[in-house]
Coordinates of C-alpha atoms and ligand atoms in Angstrom, one line a residue:
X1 CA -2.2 -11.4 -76.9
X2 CA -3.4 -8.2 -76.4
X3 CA -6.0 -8.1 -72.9
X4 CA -9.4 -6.4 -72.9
X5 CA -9.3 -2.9 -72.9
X6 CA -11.9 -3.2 -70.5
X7 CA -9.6 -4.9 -68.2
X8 CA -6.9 -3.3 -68.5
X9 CA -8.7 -0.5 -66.3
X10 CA -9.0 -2.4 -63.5
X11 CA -6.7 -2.3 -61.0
X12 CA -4.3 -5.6 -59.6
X13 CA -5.8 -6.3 -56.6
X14 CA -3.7 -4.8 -53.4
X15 CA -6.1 -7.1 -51.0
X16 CA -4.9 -9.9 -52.9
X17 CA -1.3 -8.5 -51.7
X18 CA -2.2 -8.1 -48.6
X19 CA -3.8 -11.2 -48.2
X20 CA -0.9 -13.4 -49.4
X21 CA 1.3 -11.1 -46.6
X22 CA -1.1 -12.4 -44.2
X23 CA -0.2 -16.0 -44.6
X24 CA 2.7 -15.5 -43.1
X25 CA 2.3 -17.3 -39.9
X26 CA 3.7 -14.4 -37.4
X27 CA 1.0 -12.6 -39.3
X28 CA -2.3 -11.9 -37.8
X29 CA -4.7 -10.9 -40.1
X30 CA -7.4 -8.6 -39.8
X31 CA -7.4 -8.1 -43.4
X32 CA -9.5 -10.7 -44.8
X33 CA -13.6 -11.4 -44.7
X34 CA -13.2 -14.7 -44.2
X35 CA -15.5 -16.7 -41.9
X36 CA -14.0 -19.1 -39.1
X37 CA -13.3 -22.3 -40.4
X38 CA -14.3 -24.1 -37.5
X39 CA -17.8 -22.7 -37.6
X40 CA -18.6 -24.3 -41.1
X41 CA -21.6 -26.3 -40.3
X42 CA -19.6 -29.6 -41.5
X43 CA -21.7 -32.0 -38.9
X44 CA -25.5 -30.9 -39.9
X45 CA -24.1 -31.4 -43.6
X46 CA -23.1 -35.6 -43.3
X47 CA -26.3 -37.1 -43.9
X48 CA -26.7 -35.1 -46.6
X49 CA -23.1 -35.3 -47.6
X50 CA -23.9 -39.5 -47.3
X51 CA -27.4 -39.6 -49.1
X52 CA -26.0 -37.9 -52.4
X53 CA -24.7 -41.3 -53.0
X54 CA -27.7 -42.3 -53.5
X55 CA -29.2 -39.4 -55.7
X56 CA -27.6 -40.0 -59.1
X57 CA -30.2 -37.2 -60.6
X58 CA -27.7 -34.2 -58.8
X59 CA -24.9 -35.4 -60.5
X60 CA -26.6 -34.7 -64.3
X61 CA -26.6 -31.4 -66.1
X62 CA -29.3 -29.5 -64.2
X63 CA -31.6 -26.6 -64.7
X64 CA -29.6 -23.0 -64.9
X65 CA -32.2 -21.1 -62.7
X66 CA -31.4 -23.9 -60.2
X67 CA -31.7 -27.0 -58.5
X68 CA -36.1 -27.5 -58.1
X69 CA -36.0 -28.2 -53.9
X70 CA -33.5 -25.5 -53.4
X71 CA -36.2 -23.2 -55.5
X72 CA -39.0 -24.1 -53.4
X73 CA -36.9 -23.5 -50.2
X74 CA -35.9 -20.2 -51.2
X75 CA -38.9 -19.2 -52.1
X76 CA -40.5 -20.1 -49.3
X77 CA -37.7 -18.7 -46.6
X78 CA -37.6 -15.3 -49.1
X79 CA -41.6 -15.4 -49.0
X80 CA -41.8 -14.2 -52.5
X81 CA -44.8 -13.5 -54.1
X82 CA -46.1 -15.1 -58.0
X83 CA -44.9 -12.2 -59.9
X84 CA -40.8 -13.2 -58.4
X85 CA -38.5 -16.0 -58.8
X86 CA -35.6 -17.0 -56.8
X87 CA -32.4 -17.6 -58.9
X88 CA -28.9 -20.2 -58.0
X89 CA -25.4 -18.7 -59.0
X90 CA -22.1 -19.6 -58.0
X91 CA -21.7 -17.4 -54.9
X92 CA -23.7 -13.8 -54.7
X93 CA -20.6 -12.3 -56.1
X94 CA -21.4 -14.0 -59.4
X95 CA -25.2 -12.7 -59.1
X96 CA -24.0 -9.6 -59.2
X97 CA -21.6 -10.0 -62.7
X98 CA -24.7 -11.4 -64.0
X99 CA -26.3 -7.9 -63.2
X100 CA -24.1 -6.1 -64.6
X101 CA -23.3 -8.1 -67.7
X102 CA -27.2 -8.3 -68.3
X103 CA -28.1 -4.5 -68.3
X104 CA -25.2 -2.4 -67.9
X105 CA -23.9 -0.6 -71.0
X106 CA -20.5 0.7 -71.3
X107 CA -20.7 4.4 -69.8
X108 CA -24.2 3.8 -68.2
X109 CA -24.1 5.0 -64.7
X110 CA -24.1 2.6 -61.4
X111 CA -24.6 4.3 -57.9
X112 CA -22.3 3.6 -54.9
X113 CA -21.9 4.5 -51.8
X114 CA -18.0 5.2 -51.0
X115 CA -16.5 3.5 -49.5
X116 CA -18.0 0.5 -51.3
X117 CA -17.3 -3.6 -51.9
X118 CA -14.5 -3.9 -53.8
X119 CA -15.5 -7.0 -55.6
X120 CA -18.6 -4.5 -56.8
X121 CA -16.1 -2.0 -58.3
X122 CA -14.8 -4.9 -59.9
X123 CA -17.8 -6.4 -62.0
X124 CA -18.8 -2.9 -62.9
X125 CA -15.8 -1.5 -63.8
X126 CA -15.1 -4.7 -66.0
X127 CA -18.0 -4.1 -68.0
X128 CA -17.4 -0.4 -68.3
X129 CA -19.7 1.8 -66.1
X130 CA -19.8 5.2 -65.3
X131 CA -19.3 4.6 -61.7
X132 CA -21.4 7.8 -59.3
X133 CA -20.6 7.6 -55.8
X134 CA -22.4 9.5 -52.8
X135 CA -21.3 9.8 -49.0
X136 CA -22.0 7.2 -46.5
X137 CA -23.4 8.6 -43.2
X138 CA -23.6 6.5 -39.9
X139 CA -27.6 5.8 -41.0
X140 CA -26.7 4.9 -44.7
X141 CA -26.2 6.7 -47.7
X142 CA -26.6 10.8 -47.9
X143 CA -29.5 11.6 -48.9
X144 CA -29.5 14.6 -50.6
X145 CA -26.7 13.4 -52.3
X146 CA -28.4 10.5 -53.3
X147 CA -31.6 12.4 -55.2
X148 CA -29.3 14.7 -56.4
X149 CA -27.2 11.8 -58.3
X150 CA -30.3 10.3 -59.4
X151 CA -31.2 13.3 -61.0
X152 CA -28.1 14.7 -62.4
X153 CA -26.8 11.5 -63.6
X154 CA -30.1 9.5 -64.3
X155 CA -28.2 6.4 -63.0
X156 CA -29.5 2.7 -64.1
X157 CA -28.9 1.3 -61.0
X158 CA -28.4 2.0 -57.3
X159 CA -25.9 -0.6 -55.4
X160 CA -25.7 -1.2 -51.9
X161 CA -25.2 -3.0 -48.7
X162 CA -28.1 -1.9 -45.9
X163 CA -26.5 -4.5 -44.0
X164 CA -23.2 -4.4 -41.6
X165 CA -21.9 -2.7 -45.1
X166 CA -18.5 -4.0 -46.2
X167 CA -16.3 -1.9 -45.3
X168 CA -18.0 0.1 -42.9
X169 CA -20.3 -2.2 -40.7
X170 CA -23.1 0.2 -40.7
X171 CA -26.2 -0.8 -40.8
X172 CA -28.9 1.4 -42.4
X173 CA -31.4 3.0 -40.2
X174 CA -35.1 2.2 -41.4
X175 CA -36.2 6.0 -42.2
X176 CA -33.4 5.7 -44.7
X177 CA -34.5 2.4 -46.1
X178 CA -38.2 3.6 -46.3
X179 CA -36.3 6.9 -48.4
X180 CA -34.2 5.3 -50.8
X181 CA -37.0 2.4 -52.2
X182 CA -38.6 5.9 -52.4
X183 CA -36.4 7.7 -54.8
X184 CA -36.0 4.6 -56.5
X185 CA -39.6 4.5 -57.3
X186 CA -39.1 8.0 -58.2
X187 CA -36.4 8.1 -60.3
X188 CA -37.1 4.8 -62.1
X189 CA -33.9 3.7 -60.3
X190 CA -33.4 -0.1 -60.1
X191 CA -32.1 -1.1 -56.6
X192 CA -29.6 -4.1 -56.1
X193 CA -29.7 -5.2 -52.5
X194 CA -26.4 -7.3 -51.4
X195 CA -27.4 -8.7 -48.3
X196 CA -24.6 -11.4 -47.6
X197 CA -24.1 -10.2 -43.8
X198 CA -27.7 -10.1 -42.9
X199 CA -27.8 -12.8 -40.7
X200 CA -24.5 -11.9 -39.3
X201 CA -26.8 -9.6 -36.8
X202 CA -25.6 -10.1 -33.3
X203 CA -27.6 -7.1 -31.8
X204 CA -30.9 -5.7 -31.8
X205 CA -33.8 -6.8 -34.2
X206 CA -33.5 -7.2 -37.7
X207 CA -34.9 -4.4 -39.8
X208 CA -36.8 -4.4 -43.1
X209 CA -34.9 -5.3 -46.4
X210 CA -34.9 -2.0 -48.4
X211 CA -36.3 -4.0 -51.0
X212 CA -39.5 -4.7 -49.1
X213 CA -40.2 -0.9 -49.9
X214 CA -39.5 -1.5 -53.7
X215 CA -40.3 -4.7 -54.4
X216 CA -41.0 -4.5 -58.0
X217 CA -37.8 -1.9 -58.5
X218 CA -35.1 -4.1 -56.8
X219 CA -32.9 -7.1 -57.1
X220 CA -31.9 -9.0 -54.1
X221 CA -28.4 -10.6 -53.8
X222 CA -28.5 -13.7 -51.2
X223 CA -25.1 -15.6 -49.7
X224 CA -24.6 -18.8 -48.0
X225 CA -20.9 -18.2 -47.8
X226 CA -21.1 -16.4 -44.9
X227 CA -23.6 -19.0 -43.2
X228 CA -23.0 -22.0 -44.7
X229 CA -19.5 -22.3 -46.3
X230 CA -17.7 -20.0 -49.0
X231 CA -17.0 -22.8 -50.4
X232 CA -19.9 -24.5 -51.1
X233 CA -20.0 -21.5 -54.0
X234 CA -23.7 -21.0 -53.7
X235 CA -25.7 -17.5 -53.3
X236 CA -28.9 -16.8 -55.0
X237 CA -30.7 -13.4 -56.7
X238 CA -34.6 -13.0 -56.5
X239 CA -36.3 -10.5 -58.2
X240 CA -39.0 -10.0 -60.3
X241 CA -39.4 -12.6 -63.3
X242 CA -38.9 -10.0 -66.0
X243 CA -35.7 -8.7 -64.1
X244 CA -33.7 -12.4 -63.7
X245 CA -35.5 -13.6 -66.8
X246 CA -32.5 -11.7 -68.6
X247 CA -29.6 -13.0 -66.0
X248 CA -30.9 -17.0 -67.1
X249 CA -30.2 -16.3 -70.1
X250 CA -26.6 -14.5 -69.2
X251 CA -25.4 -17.3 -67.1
X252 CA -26.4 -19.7 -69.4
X253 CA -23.6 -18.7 -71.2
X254 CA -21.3 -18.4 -68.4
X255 CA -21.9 -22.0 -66.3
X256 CA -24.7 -23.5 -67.5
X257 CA -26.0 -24.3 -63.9
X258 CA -24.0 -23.7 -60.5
X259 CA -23.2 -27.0 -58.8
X260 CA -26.1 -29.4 -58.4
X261 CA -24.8 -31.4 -55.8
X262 CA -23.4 -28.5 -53.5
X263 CA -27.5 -27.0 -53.9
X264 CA -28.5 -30.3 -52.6
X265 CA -26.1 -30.1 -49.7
X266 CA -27.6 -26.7 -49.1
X267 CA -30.9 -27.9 -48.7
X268 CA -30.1 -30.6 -46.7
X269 CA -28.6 -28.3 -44.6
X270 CA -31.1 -25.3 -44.1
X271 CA -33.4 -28.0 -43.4
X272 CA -31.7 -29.9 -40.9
X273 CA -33.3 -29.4 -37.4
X274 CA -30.3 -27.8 -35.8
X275 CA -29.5 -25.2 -38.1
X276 CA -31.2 -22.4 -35.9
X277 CA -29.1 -23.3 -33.5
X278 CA -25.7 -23.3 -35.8
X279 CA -26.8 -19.4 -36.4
X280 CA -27.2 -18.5 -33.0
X281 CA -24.0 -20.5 -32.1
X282 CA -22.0 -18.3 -34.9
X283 CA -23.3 -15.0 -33.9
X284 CA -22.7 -15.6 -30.1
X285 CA -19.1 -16.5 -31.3
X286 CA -18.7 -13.1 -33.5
X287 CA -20.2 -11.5 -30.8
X288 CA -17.5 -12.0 -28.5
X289 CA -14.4 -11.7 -30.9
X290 CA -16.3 -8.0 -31.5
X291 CA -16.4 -7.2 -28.0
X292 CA -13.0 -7.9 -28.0
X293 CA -11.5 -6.1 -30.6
X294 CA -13.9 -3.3 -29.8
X295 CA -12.7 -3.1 -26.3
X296 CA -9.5 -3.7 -27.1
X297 CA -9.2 -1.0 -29.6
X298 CA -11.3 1.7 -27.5
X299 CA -8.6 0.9 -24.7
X300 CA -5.2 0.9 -26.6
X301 CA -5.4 3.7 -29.6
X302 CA -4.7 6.9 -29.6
X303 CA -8.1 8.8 -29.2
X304 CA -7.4 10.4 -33.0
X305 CA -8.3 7.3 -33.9
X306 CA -12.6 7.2 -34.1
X307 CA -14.6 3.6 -34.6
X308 CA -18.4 3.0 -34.6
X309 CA -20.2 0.1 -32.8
X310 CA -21.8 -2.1 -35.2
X311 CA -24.1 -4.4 -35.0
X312 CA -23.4 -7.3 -36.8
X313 CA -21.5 -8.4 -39.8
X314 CA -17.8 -8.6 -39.9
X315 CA -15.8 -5.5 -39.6
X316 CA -15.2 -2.4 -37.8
X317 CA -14.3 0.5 -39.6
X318 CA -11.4 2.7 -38.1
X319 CA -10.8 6.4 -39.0
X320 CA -7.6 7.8 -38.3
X321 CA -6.3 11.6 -38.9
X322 CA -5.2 11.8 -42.5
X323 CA -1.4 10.1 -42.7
X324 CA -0.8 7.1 -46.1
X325 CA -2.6 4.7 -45.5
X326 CA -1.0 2.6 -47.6
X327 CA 2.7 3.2 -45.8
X328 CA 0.6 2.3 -43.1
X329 CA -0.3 -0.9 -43.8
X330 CA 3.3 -2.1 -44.6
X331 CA 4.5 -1.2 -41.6
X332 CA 1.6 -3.1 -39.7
X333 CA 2.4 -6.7 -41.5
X334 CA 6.6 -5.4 -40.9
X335 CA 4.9 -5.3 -37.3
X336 CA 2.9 -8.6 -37.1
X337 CA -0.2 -7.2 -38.5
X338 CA -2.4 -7.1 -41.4
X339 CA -5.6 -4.6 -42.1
X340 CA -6.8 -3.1 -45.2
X341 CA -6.1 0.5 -46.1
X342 CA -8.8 2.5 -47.2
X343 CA -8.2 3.9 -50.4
X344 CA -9.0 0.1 -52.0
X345 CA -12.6 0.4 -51.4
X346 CA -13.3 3.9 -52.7
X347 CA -13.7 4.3 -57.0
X348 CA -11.9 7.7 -56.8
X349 CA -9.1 6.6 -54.2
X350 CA -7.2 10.0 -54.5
X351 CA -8.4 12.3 -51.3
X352 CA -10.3 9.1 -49.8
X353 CA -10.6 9.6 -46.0
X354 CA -7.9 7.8 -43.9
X355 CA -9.1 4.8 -42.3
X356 CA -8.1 1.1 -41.9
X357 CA -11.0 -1.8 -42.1
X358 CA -10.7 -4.4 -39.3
X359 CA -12.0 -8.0 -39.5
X360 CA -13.2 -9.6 -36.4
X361 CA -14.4 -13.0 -37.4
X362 CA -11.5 -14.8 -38.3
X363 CA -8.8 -14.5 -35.4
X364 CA -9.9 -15.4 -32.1
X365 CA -10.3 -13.3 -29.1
X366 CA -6.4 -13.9 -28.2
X367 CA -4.8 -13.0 -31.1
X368 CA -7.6 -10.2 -31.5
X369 CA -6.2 -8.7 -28.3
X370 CA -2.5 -9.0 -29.4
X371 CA -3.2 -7.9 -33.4
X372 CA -4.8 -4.3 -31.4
X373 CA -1.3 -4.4 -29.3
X374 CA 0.6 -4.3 -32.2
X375 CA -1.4 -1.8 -34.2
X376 CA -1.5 0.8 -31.2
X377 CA 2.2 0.3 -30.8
X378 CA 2.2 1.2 -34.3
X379 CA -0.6 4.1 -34.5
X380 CA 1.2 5.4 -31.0
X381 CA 4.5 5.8 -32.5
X382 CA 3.3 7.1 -36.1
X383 CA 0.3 9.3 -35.6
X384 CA 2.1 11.3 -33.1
Ligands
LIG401 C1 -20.7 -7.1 -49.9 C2 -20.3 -8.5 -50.5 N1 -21.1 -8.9 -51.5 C3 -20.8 -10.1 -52.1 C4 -19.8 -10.9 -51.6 C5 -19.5 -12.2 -52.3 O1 -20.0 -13.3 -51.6 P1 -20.1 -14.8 -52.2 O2 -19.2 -15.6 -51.4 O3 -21.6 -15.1 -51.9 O4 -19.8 -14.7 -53.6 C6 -19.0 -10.5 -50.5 C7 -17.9 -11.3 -50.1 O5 -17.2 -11.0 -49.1 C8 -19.3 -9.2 -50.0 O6 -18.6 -8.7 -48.9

């Protein structure tokens, strides 16, 4: 049987390669997003985990906009006002297919940054977007670039991670924030927040969503993977009524409901008294692997090779002079280590900048220190 034509376009994944490379136990990966297993807040989810035996009402069909208590919750964390509703999906990633699927028509344009989340590229190039991309500065998106798009290409909707950006890290400064809710307003520009590394901030004070600035413009993409558990499969998308009204009625059709019991669990667990305390203890813990690989990295490569601090989040972002990338890679996991060329994250990949994205939250500060080893014995003998 013949596949979609729509996915034929899309590319096999090469982090999917790379990831099943990285299994390989002499393998230290730096490749993956994944969070440290042994931070999943298993302990502050037991009684929970125990009283769903007695709640026979989470194991029924449920409602698709969500599980009632885990509404409420949200609501209340998110602070939304009457005129916006919080909705449940399985994971933020399927928030955002329920975007796309709900008001993107084939050849309508969606905004990016470059580089951008590959797993956006993915849901809007399955349903056939134009996809527009503007530059990433160390403050967030160009600017001029930005209104420019917005007028040239009158795009639907403008994509983007404020937040420890996957796979840059950088965070967006607030005169930029303040600017795009701006030309969103302006240009009649619907702004899609992903925010699943918000609370992965480990310095400095948290800055206003950019959807604060354009509340009635913007749809907000919430995770609990990064918090919680991936696994759990639980994000959420608030927005204004009118705007998810149309994504009820899309998932509907996809899932009926995401899991009942696992939103249960979740509100069990972002109730449970020590919860603030699980936060602080994972961002001390990322704090540290970053200062190590940061360190590390600063101390071993050749000084061709140019990283930004960040913040928060999970990666660093590490530009080298041009070379292939890809080649690049190989040899790394030949050598011991895995990382993720950039070309993957970028629509256009042909010309894309030469850089590598590093993950810091999943190996600890040991390996960290022996993953850079290998990589600058690499980058020394190949960039030289
Ligand atoms: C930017 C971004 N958005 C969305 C997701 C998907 O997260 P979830 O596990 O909530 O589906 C990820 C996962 O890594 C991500 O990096």
């Amino acid at each position: 049987m013949e596949i979609a034509h729509s996915l034929q376009q899309i590319q096999s994944s090469y982090i999917r390669e790379i990831l099943a490379a990285a299994t390989d136990k002499n393998v230290i990966s730096l490749a993956g997003g994944l969070p440290d297993e042994k931070t999943f807040p298993i302990d502050l989810m037991k009684p929970t985990l125990e009283s769903l035996s007695d709640m026979p009402e989470v194991f029924q069909y449920g409602a698709t906009a969500g599980y009632g208590p885990l509404l409420e919750l949200l609501t209340e964390m998110y602070q939304l006002p009457d005129t916006h509703m919080p909705m449940i999906c399985t994971g933020s990633q399927q928030g955002l297919d329920l975007i796309a699927r709900a008001y993107v028509n084939p050849n309508d344009t969606v905004v990016m940054e470059a580089p951008s989340y590959l797993g956006a590229m993915q849901v809007f190039g399955l349903v056939q977007a134009n996809i527009a991309t503007v530059s990433q500065t160390d403050f967030g998106p160009n600017l001029e670039e930005l209104e420019q798009c917005f007028i040239q290409d009158s795009p639907k909707m403008f994509y983007a991670v404020p937040d420890f950006h996957n796979p840059t890290g950088v965070c967006w400064s607030l005169e930029t924030r303040k600017k795009v809710a701006e030309l969103c307003i302006k240009y009649k520009v619907a702004f899609i927040e992903d925010a699943p590394y918000r609370e992965l901030r480990f310095t400095g004070e948290a800055l206003p969503m950019v959807s604060t600035f354009c509340p009635d413009d913007s749809i907000v993409l919430r995770s609990f993977s990064k918090i919680a558990s991936p696994g759990l499969r639980i994000g959420a998308v608030t927005g204004k009524k009118s705007y998810l009204e149309p994504l009820i009625k899309v998932k509907q059709g996809a899932d009926l409901h995401s899991s009942v019991p696992m939103q249960a669990l979740l509100v069990g667990l972002l109730k449970h008294p020590d919860f603030g305390l699980h936060m602080e203890q994972i961002q001390s813990l990322y704090k540290q692997r970053y200062d190590v690989l940061f360190a590390e990295l600063k101390k071993q490569l050749p000084e061709t090779c140019i990283l930004n601090p960040v913040d928060g989040g999970m990666f660093i972002w590490l530009s080298l002079p041009d070379c292939d990338t890809f080649a690049l890679a190989k040899t790394l996991i030949a050598n011991g280590v895995a990382v993720v060329p950039s070309p993957v994250f970028y629509p256009k990949p042909e010309g894309a900048p030469s850089a590598l994205r590093l993950n810091f939250t999943n190996a600890n500060a040991e390996e960290l220190v022996e993953a850079v080893s290998r990589l600058a014995k690499v980058l020394n003998e190949t960039l030289n």
